Coordinates of C-alpha atoms in Angstrom, one line a residue:
X1 CA 79.5 120.0 80.7
X2 CA 82.6 117.9 81.3
X3 CA 81.6 113.9 81.2
X4 CA 84.0 111.0 81.6
X5 CA 83.6 107.9 80.8
X6 CA 85.5 104.7 82.6
X7 CA 85.9 101.7 80.5
X8 CA 87.7 98.6 80.5
X9 CA 87.2 97.4 84.4
X10 CA 85.6 96.3 86.7
X11 CA 82.7 98.3 88.0
X12 CA 81.3 97.9 92.2
X13 CA 77.7 99.3 91.5
X14 CA 74.3 97.7 91.7
X15 CA 72.9 95.0 92.2
X16 CA 70.8 96.5 89.0
X17 CA 74.5 96.5 87.3
X18 CA 75.6 93.3 88.5
X19 CA 78.3 93.1 85.6
X20 CA 80.3 96.8 85.1
X21 CA 82.3 97.5 83.7
X22 CA 82.6 100.8 82.6
X23 CA 81.2 104.7 84.1
X24 CA 80.2 108.1 83.8
X25 CA 80.8 110.3 85.3
X26 CA 79.7 114.4 84.0
X27 CA 80.9 118.2 86.7
X28 CA 81.6 115.1 89.6
X29 CA 78.9 112.9 89.8
X30 CA 78.1 109.9 88.5
X31 CA 75.7 109.2 85.6
X32 CA 76.0 105.9 84.7
X33 CA 77.1 102.8 84.8
X34 CA 77.0 100.2 82.6
X35 CA 79.3 98.5 80.0
X36 CA 81.7 99.3 77.7
X37 CA 80.2 99.0 74.2
X38 CA 77.3 100.7 75.7
X39 CA 78.5 103.5 77.8
X40 CA 80.7 104.5 74.5
X41 CA 78.1 104.8 72.1
X42 CA 75.4 107.3 74.4
X43 CA 78.3 109.1 75.8
X44 CA 79.9 109.8 72.0
X45 CA 82.2 113.2 73.2
X46 CA 83.0 112.1 76.2
X47 CA 86.9 111.9 77.5
X48 CA 87.3 107.8 77.2
X49 CA 90.1 106.4 80.1
X50 CA 91.0 103.1 79.8
X51 CA 91.5 101.7 83.0
X52 CA 92.5 98.7 81.9
X53 CA 91.4 96.1 83.7
X54 CA 91.8 97.5 87.1
X55 CA 88.5 97.7 90.3
X56 CA 86.9 100.6 90.9
X57 CA 84.2 100.9 93.9
X58 CA 83.1 104.0 95.5
X59 CA 86.2 105.2 98.2
X60 CA 86.4 104.1 102.1
X61 CA 85.5 106.7 105.0
X62 CA 87.2 107.2 108.1
X63 CA 85.9 107.2 110.6
X64 CA 87.9 107.9 113.9
X65 CA 91.1 109.1 113.1
X66 CA 93.8 112.0 115.7
X67 CA 95.4 113.0 112.3
X68 CA 98.3 115.2 114.7
X69 CA 99.1 111.3 116.6
X70 CA 99.2 109.8 112.6
X71 CA 101.6 111.9 111.2
X72 CA 103.9 112.1 113.6
X73 CA 103.1 108.3 113.8
X74 CA 104.1 108.2 109.7
X75 CA 107.3 110.7 109.8
X76 CA 108.8 110.2 113.0
X77 CA 108.9 107.8 116.7
X78 CA 107.0 104.8 115.3
X79 CA 107.8 102.1 118.1
X80 CA 104.8 99.3 116.8
X81 CA 107.7 96.8 115.6
X82 CA 109.4 97.0 119.4
X83 CA 109.5 93.4 120.6
X84 CA 110.9 93.2 123.5
X85 CA 112.2 96.6 126.3
X86 CA 115.0 97.0 125.3
X87 CA 114.9 97.3 121.7
X88 CA 111.7 100.2 122.2
X89 CA 114.7 101.6 124.5
X90 CA 117.1 101.1 122.1
X91 CA 115.1 102.5 119.2
X92 CA 114.0 105.3 121.3
X93 CA 117.8 106.1 121.1
X94 CA 118.6 106.9 118.1
X95 CA 116.3 108.4 117.0
X96 CA 117.4 111.0 119.6
X97 CA 120.6 110.9 118.2
X98 CA 119.2 112.6 115.9
X99 CA 116.7 114.4 116.8
X100 CA 117.0 118.6 118.9
X101 CA 113.1 118.6 118.6
X102 CA 112.0 120.5 122.0
X103 CA 109.7 117.4 122.6
X104 CA 110.1 113.5 122.1
X105 CA 107.2 112.1 120.8
X106 CA 106.5 108.3 120.1
X107 CA 104.2 106.0 119.8
X108 CA 102.8 102.7 119.6
X109 CA 104.7 100.9 121.6
X110 CA 102.8 97.4 123.2
X111 CA 104.3 95.7 125.9
X112 CA 101.3 93.2 125.9
X113 CA 103.4 91.5 123.0
X114 CA 107.1 91.0 124.2
X115 CA 109.1 88.7 125.5
X116 CA 113.2 88.4 126.6
X117 CA 114.8 87.9 129.9
X118 CA 113.6 89.3 133.0
X119 CA 111.3 92.5 132.4
X120 CA 111.4 92.3 128.8
X121 CA 108.3 92.3 128.9
X122 CA 107.4 95.5 131.5
X123 CA 106.6 98.7 129.6
X124 CA 109.8 101.1 130.1
X125 CA 110.2 103.3 133.1
X126 CA 111.1 107.2 134.0
X127 CA 114.7 106.2 134.4
X128 CA 114.9 103.6 131.5
X129 CA 113.6 107.6 129.7
X130 CA 115.8 109.8 131.5
X131 CA 118.8 107.8 130.9
X132 CA 118.5 107.1 127.2
X133 CA 117.3 111.3 126.6
X134 CA 118.8 113.2 129.7
X135 CA 117.6 116.0 130.3
X136 CA 115.1 116.2 126.9
X137 CA 111.2 116.3 127.4
X138 CA 110.7 112.5 126.3
X139 CA 107.0 111.0 125.7
X140 CA 106.2 107.7 124.6
X141 CA 102.4 106.5 123.5
X142 CA 101.2 102.9 124.5
X143 CA 99.4 102.0 121.8
X144 CA 96.3 102.9 122.2
X145 CA 97.5 105.7 123.7
X146 CA 95.7 105.5 126.4
X147 CA 98.4 105.7 129.1
X148 CA 102.0 107.1 128.6
X149 CA 106.1 107.1 129.6
X150 CA 107.0 110.0 130.5
X151 CA 110.0 110.9 131.2
X152 CA 111.1 113.7 134.8
X153 CA 111.9 116.5 131.4
X154 CA 108.7 116.6 130.9
X155 CA 106.7 115.3 134.4
X156 CA 108.5 119.2 135.5
X157 CA 106.4 120.6 132.9
X158 CA 103.6 119.3 135.1
X159 CA 102.9 121.2 138.0
X160 CA 101.0 119.5 140.5
X161 CA 101.0 116.3 138.2
X162 CA 101.8 114.0 141.8
X163 CA 98.5 114.3 142.8
X164 CA 96.6 113.8 139.5
X165 CA 94.9 110.0 139.4
X166 CA 97.6 107.9 137.5
X167 CA 99.9 109.4 139.1
X168 CA 103.5 106.0 138.5
X169 CA 106.3 108.3 140.0
X170 CA 108.4 105.3 137.6
X171 CA 105.4 103.6 135.7
X172 CA 103.3 104.8 132.8
X173 CA 101.2 107.7 133.9
X174 CA 97.1 107.2 132.9
X175 CA 93.8 108.2 133.2
X176 CA 94.4 112.1 134.2
X177 CA 98.0 112.4 134.9
X178 CA 98.3 111.1 131.3
X179 CA 96.3 113.9 130.1
X180 CA 98.0 116.0 131.5
X181 CA 101.4 115.5 130.7
X182 CA 99.9 114.9 126.9
X183 CA 98.9 118.2 127.0
X184 CA 102.7 119.9 128.5
X185 CA 104.4 116.8 125.8
X186 CA 101.6 118.5 123.1
X187 CA 102.5 122.0 123.3
X188 CA 106.5 121.4 122.7
X189 CA 104.3 120.4 119.1
X190 CA 105.0 123.3 117.7
X191 CA 102.4 124.2 114.6
X192 CA 104.7 123.2 111.4
X193 CA 105.7 120.3 113.1
X194 CA 101.3 119.9 113.9
X195 CA 100.6 121.0 110.4
X196 CA 103.6 119.2 108.4
X197 CA 102.4 115.7 110.5
X198 CA 99.3 117.1 109.3
X199 CA 99.0 116.6 105.8
X200 CA 101.6 113.4 106.0
X201 CA 97.7 112.2 107.8
X202 CA 96.0 113.3 105.2
X203 CA 97.7 111.8 102.0
X204 CA 98.2 108.9 103.4
X205 CA 94.8 108.0 104.1
X206 CA 93.9 109.7 100.1
X207 CA 97.1 106.5 99.3
X208 CA 94.2 103.9 101.7
X209 CA 91.4 105.1 99.2
X210 CA 90.5 107.5 102.0
X211 CA 88.2 110.3 100.6
X212 CA 86.4 111.7 104.1
X213 CA 88.1 111.5 108.2
X214 CA 86.3 112.4 111.3
X215 CA 88.4 113.4 113.1
X216 CA 88.6 113.1 117.1
X217 CA 89.3 116.2 119.1
X218 CA 89.0 116.7 122.2
X219 CA 90.7 118.8 125.7
X220 CA 92.5 116.1 126.2
X221 CA 93.6 114.5 123.4
X222 CA 94.4 117.3 121.0
X223 CA 93.9 120.4 122.5
X224 CA 92.3 124.2 121.2
X225 CA 94.5 125.1 118.5
X226 CA 96.2 121.6 116.9
X227 CA 91.3 121.8 117.1
X228 CA 91.7 124.5 115.8
X229 CA 94.1 124.3 112.9
X230 CA 92.6 121.4 110.5
X231 CA 89.7 123.4 109.8
X232 CA 92.5 125.5 108.0
X233 CA 93.7 123.0 105.6
X234 CA 92.8 122.5 102.2
X235 CA 93.8 119.1 101.3
X236 CA 91.2 116.9 99.2
X237 CA 91.0 114.2 101.9
X238 CA 87.7 115.0 103.6
X239 CA 88.0 116.0 107.7
X240 CA 85.1 115.8 109.6
X241 CA 85.5 117.0 113.2
X242 CA 84.8 116.3 116.0
X243 CA 85.1 117.8 120.1
X244 CA 84.8 115.7 122.3
X245 CA 83.9 118.7 125.5
X246 CA 80.3 117.0 127.3
X247 CA 77.9 119.9 127.4
X248 CA 74.8 120.8 129.7
X249 CA 72.9 123.1 128.4
X250 CA 70.9 123.9 124.7
X251 CA 72.8 127.0 125.2
X252 CA 76.3 125.3 126.2
X253 CA 75.8 123.1 123.1
X254 CA 74.8 125.6 120.9
X255 CA 78.5 127.6 122.5
X256 CA 80.8 125.1 122.0
X257 CA 79.8 123.9 118.7
X258 CA 80.4 128.8 117.8
X259 CA 83.8 128.1 119.5
X260 CA 85.0 125.4 118.2
X261 CA 84.1 125.0 114.4
X262 CA 83.1 121.6 115.8
X263 CA 80.8 119.2 113.4
X264 CA 79.2 118.0 116.5
X265 CA 79.6 117.4 120.1
X266 CA 81.4 113.6 120.8
X267 CA 83.8 111.4 119.1
X268 CA 86.3 110.9 121.9
X269 CA 84.1 112.3 124.8
X270 CA 86.1 110.0 127.2
X271 CA 83.5 107.6 129.5
X272 CA 86.5 106.1 130.6
X273 CA 89.7 104.7 128.7
X274 CA 91.1 101.5 127.2
X275 CA 91.8 97.7 127.5
X276 CA 94.9 97.6 127.2
X277 CA 96.3 100.4 129.6
X278 CA 93.9 99.2 132.1
X279 CA 91.8 102.4 132.2
X280 CA 88.7 100.9 130.3
X281 CA 85.1 100.7 132.6
X282 CA 84.3 97.5 134.1
X283 CA 81.3 96.1 135.5
X284 CA 83.5 93.1 136.6
X285 CA 87.4 93.4 137.8
X286 CA 90.5 93.2 135.3
X287 CA 91.7 89.5 134.9
X288 CA 94.6 90.0 135.4
X289 CA 94.4 92.7 138.3
X290 CA 91.6 91.8 141.1
X291 CA 90.1 93.9 142.5
X292 CA 91.2 96.7 139.2
X293 CA 87.6 97.8 137.4
X294 CA 89.0 100.2 134.8
X295 CA 88.1 104.8 134.9
X296 CA 84.9 106.5 135.5
X297 CA 85.3 109.5 133.4
X298 CA 81.8 110.2 133.6
X299 CA 78.7 109.5 135.2
X300 CA 74.9 108.7 133.7
X301 CA 74.4 112.2 134.5
X302 CA 76.9 113.8 133.5
X303 CA 76.1 111.2 130.1
X304 CA 72.4 112.6 130.0
X305 CA 72.3 116.1 130.0
X306 CA 75.1 115.7 127.4
X307 CA 72.3 113.9 125.4
X308 CA 69.9 115.8 126.3
X309 CA 71.7 119.2 125.1
X310 CA 73.1 118.5 121.8
X311 CA 70.1 117.1 120.9
X312 CA 67.8 120.3 121.6
X313 CA 70.5 121.6 120.2
X314 CA 69.9 119.3 116.6
X315 CA 73.3 119.2 117.7
X316 CA 76.1 115.0 117.0
X317 CA 76.8 113.9 119.4
X318 CA 79.0 111.6 120.3
X319 CA 81.2 109.1 123.3
X320 CA 84.1 106.7 124.0
X321 CA 82.9 103.5 125.2
X322 CA 85.1 100.5 125.7
X323 CA 84.4 98.1 129.4
X324 CA 80.8 97.1 129.8
X325 CA 80.8 99.3 132.7
X326 CA 81.0 102.1 130.3
X327 CA 78.4 101.4 127.8
X328 CA 75.3 101.0 130.8
X329 CA 75.7 104.0 131.6
X330 CA 75.4 105.3 128.4
X331 CA 72.0 102.6 127.5
X332 CA 71.0 104.1 131.5
X333 CA 71.4 106.9 130.4
X334 CA 69.8 106.9 127.0
X335 CA 66.9 105.9 128.7
X336 CA 65.7 108.6 130.3
X337 CA 66.4 111.7 127.5
X338 CA 64.5 109.2 125.6
X339 CA 61.0 108.7 127.7
X340 CA 62.2 112.7 128.1
X341 CA 62.2 114.0 124.2
X342 CA 60.8 110.9 122.5
X343 CA 63.0 108.4 120.0
X344 CA 62.7 110.3 117.1
X345 CA 64.6 113.2 118.7
X346 CA 67.4 111.3 119.3
X347 CA 67.4 109.7 116.1
X348 CA 67.7 112.5 114.6
X349 CA 70.8 114.1 116.1
X350 CA 72.7 110.7 114.7
X351 CA 74.3 110.4 117.8
X352 CA 77.0 107.7 118.1
X353 CA 78.9 105.3 119.9
X354 CA 83.1 105.5 119.2
X355 CA 84.6 101.7 119.9
X356 CA 81.8 99.9 121.0
X357 CA 84.0 96.7 122.4
X358 CA 81.0 95.1 124.3
X359 CA 77.9 95.9 124.2
X360 CA 74.7 93.5 125.3
X361 CA 72.0 92.4 123.4
X362 CA 69.2 94.7 124.8
X363 CA 72.2 97.3 125.2
X364 CA 72.4 97.2 121.0
X365 CA 68.8 96.8 120.5
X366 CA 68.2 101.0 122.1
X367 CA 70.2 101.9 121.0
X368 CA 69.2 100.8 117.0
X369 CA 66.1 102.5 118.3
X370 CA 67.3 106.0 119.1
X371 CA 68.7 106.3 115.8
X372 CA 72.7 105.6 117.2
X373 CA 75.7 104.8 114.9
X374 CA 78.1 102.5 116.1
X375 CA 81.6 103.9 114.8
X376 CA 83.7 100.6 115.5
X377 CA 87.7 99.2 114.5
X378 CA 87.8 95.2 113.7
X379 CA 91.6 95.6 113.8
X380 CA 91.4 95.8 117.2
X381 CA 90.0 91.9 117.2
X382 CA 92.5 91.9 115.2
X383 CA 95.3 92.6 117.7
X384 CA 94.4 91.9 120.0
X385 CA 91.5 89.0 120.4
X386 CA 92.5 86.0 120.0
X387 CA 94.1 82.4 122.2
X388 CA 96.5 83.8 124.9
X389 CA 96.7 88.1 123.5
X390 CA 95.8 90.1 125.0
X391 CA 92.2 91.0 125.0
X392 CA 92.5 87.3 127.6
X393 CA 95.3 87.7 129.5
X394 CA 93.0 91.7 130.3
X395 CA 89.2 89.7 130.4
X396 CA 89.2 85.7 130.6
X397 CA 86.0 84.4 129.3
X398 CA 84.8 88.4 128.5
X399 CA 86.4 87.8 125.7
X400 CA 84.9 86.2 122.9
X401 CA 82.4 88.0 123.3
X402 CA 83.7 91.2 122.3
X403 CA 82.8 93.2 119.0
X404 CA 80.4 91.2 118.0
X405 CA 79.5 92.8 114.8
X406 CA 77.1 90.6 113.2
X407 CA 74.7 91.0 116.8
X408 CA 74.5 94.9 117.0
X409 CA 73.9 94.4 112.6
X410 CA 71.1 91.5 113.9
X411 CA 69.3 94.6 116.0
X412 CA 69.3 97.6 113.3
X413 CA 72.8 99.7 114.4
X414 CA 74.1 100.8 111.6
X415 CA 77.9 99.9 111.7
X416 CA 80.7 102.7 110.5
X417 CA 84.5 101.6 110.5
X418 CA 88.2 102.9 110.8
X419 CA 91.3 102.1 112.9
X420 CA 91.4 104.7 115.3
X421 CA 94.7 106.0 113.5
X422 CA 96.9 105.5 115.0
X423 CA 96.4 102.9 117.1
X424 CA 96.3 101.2 114.2
X425 CA 96.7 102.4 110.5
X426 CA 94.7 103.1 108.2
X427 CA 94.2 100.0 106.1
X428 CA 89.8 99.7 104.8
X429 CA 90.4 96.7 103.1
X430 CA 92.2 94.8 106.0
X431 CA 89.3 95.8 108.0
X432 CA 87.3 94.6 106.5
X433 CA 89.1 91.0 106.5
X434 CA 89.7 91.4 110.3
X435 CA 85.7 92.4 110.3
X436 CA 84.1 89.2 108.3
X437 CA 87.1 86.3 110.1
X438 CA 87.0 88.0 113.8
X439 CA 88.8 85.5 115.9
X440 CA 85.0 84.5 117.8
X441 CA 83.1 83.5 113.8
X442 CA 80.2 83.9 115.5
X443 CA 80.9 87.9 115.9
X444 CA 81.5 87.9 112.0
X445 CA 80.3 89.7 109.3
X446 CA 80.0 89.3 105.2
X447 CA 82.1 91.4 103.1
X448 CA 79.4 93.3 101.7
X449 CA 78.1 94.9 105.1
X450 CA 82.3 94.7 106.2
X451 CA 82.8 97.0 102.6
X452 CA 79.2 99.1 103.7
X453 CA 81.0 99.6 106.6
X454 CA 84.0 101.6 105.3
X455 CA 82.0 103.7 102.4
X456 CA 78.5 104.4 103.1
X457 CA 78.8 103.6 106.9
X458 CA 81.5 106.7 106.8
X459 CA 78.6 109.6 105.4
X460 CA 75.9 108.1 107.8
X461 CA 77.8 107.8 110.7
X462 CA 78.6 111.8 109.3
X463 CA 74.7 112.0 108.6
X464 CA 74.6 111.8 104.9
X465 CA 71.8 109.4 104.9
X466 CA 70.1 110.0 100.7
X467 CA 70.9 106.4 99.8
X468 CA 73.7 108.3 97.9
X469 CA 76.8 109.0 98.8
X470 CA 78.8 105.9 99.4
X471 CA 77.9 104.0 96.5
X472 CA 78.4 103.7 92.8
X473 CA 75.0 104.5 90.8
X474 CA 74.1 106.7 89.0
X475 CA 73.3 110.8 91.2
X476 CA 76.0 109.9 93.5
X477 CA 78.5 112.2 94.3
X478 CA 82.1 110.7 92.2
X479 CA 83.7 109.2 95.0
X480 CA 85.1 106.3 93.8
X481 CA 89.3 104.6 94.4
X482 CA 90.9 102.4 91.1
X483 CA 92.6 99.5 92.1
X484 CA 94.3 96.9 91.7
X485 CA 93.9 93.0 92.0
X486 CA 94.6 89.3 91.1
X487 CA 94.2 89.6 87.1
X488 CA 93.2 85.5 87.2
X489 CA 90.2 86.7 90.3
X490 CA 89.6 89.8 87.3
X491 CA 89.6 87.3 84.4
X492 CA 87.7 84.5 86.3
X493 CA 85.1 86.5 87.1
X494 CA 84.7 88.1 83.9
X495 CA 84.1 84.4 83.2
X496 CA 81.4 83.5 85.3
X497 CA 83.3 81.6 88.4
X498 CA 82.5 83.0 90.7
X499 CA 86.4 83.1 93.2
X500 CA 85.6 86.0 95.0
X501 CA 84.1 87.1 97.7
X502 CA 80.0 87.9 98.0
X503 CA 77.5 85.0 97.1
X504 CA 76.4 85.4 93.1
X505 CA 72.3 85.1 94.3
X506 CA 73.1 88.4 95.5
X507 CA 73.6 90.2 91.8
X508 CA 75.7 92.0 93.6
X509 CA 78.8 92.9 92.2
X510 CA 82.1 90.5 93.5
X511 CA 84.1 92.6 95.5
X512 CA 88.1 91.4 96.4
X513 CA 88.7 89.0 98.4
X514 CA 89.5 89.5 101.7
X515 CA 90.4 85.9 103.2
X516 CA 93.7 85.1 105.2
X517 CA 96.3 85.0 102.9
X518 CA 95.2 86.3 100.1
X519 CA 96.9 89.9 98.5
X520 CA 94.5 92.3 98.9
X521 CA 93.5 95.2 96.8
X522 CA 96.7 97.9 96.1
X523 CA 95.0 101.2 95.1
X524 CA 95.9 102.9 91.7
X525 CA 93.7 106.5 92.7
X526 CA 91.7 107.8 95.2
X527 CA 88.8 111.1 93.1
X528 CA 86.7 112.6 95.7
X529 CA 83.8 113.9 93.3
X530 CA 85.5 113.6 90.5
X531 CA 89.1 115.3 91.7
X532 CA 92.1 113.0 92.4
X533 CA 93.8 113.7 94.8
X534 CA 96.0 110.4 95.0
X535 CA 98.2 108.8 91.6
X536 CA 100.6 106.1 91.8
X537 CA 103.1 106.9 90.7
X538 CA 104.3 104.8 88.0
X539 CA 100.7 104.4 87.0

């Protein structure tokens, strides 16, 4: 057996050891947590590692990502910083000039934030792309990845696209038309480019203190080849894979799991789309587009069949649901299946609700009774909540009710926080800050609850609920990250001055300050089961 003793830091462990400064790890398992002097006495033969005052905490889990797209955004054409239509097209032109790729794949533009002269707040058109990249297949996904501008050269690769739901000759494509053109664009990405993007995404996750991610794939998102290729990756960040394909029978559920090697049948199994693309399914029309209610991909019967089949097969299911009508359809189907099979059978599978932006109190209580986990993205509110932002424009007075973390937690729904990368960045501390400092204060939760949703919550969403994984207590897997935090805050904490964000009366070790404007922790090292998978250069 090999034991490491980490000393001289701040260890976020448990109420039993609120002032821990050392941790002992044997063969990838936490065996002891406490003070430096006691640790040295109990483990005299251990390899001693000086933490140099750094903060040690359970590593993060990102419960909803799209790895290939994330990597493409990190190494390719990322348009999140574009400020206008012209700026977007200028960035495209610069990229095209230096790229000989078969597909120009860009992502991240958000016209709702653009400004300038006439037309500068409008999305790029087909003619725009053809002018900037003549004869080149160009796919530019909106930030929510539920609509995209596409060049003529790319559109011509999709037979019959003109008759598909969501087709527009000049405007970005949505719904079925978008899914088809996305598949054509995806087919032009070489296996080498795909693998490079996937590894870049996982490297980036590790550098943010993340040891596990949940890939949300499916026929309309990543495609079969992309999804299967993830199983071949050899990387320190573990990947749990969800395949979003509806099934209607026990045999069908087992067949999909076998064929795809999936850990669950769901994730981004679309019930609807996204608010920004006006494809989220609403019960009342969009405030800025009268008569428009979004898109419904699955009806109540299909949802019920999927829930029944996966539950009978003992397979985890999940649904992408953002609009209130989409959530309502799932709730109706869930009540039906709960009456047939009982809530314990559903709870054993730990089914998931992805995004869950518009959930009523009654629905939250139903999801809690049936053991559902809500996989949510606090950065959605950070990006699009608040006055005169996207949610207000699209939904009017419904906007303040979105992403109500507090109500779901109060109802007993376990929370798992994620980025939905590349929609938002893989940056768990920023997600924690967003969950605490919600634009609607009553929707926010405590720093401790938000941290748990980024750690234990992610493992729970993967069906791991042993009471250990995602913590740093004896018996837990040694999944942890080492962080550089404000030295003055560390010193104040040692002196007993409460300047961090957790109430000292809780006897839970303090977390770093996540208030707006505070400098968030910087990752020094990420460790999975005792093995270092990231080390900051020069650390």
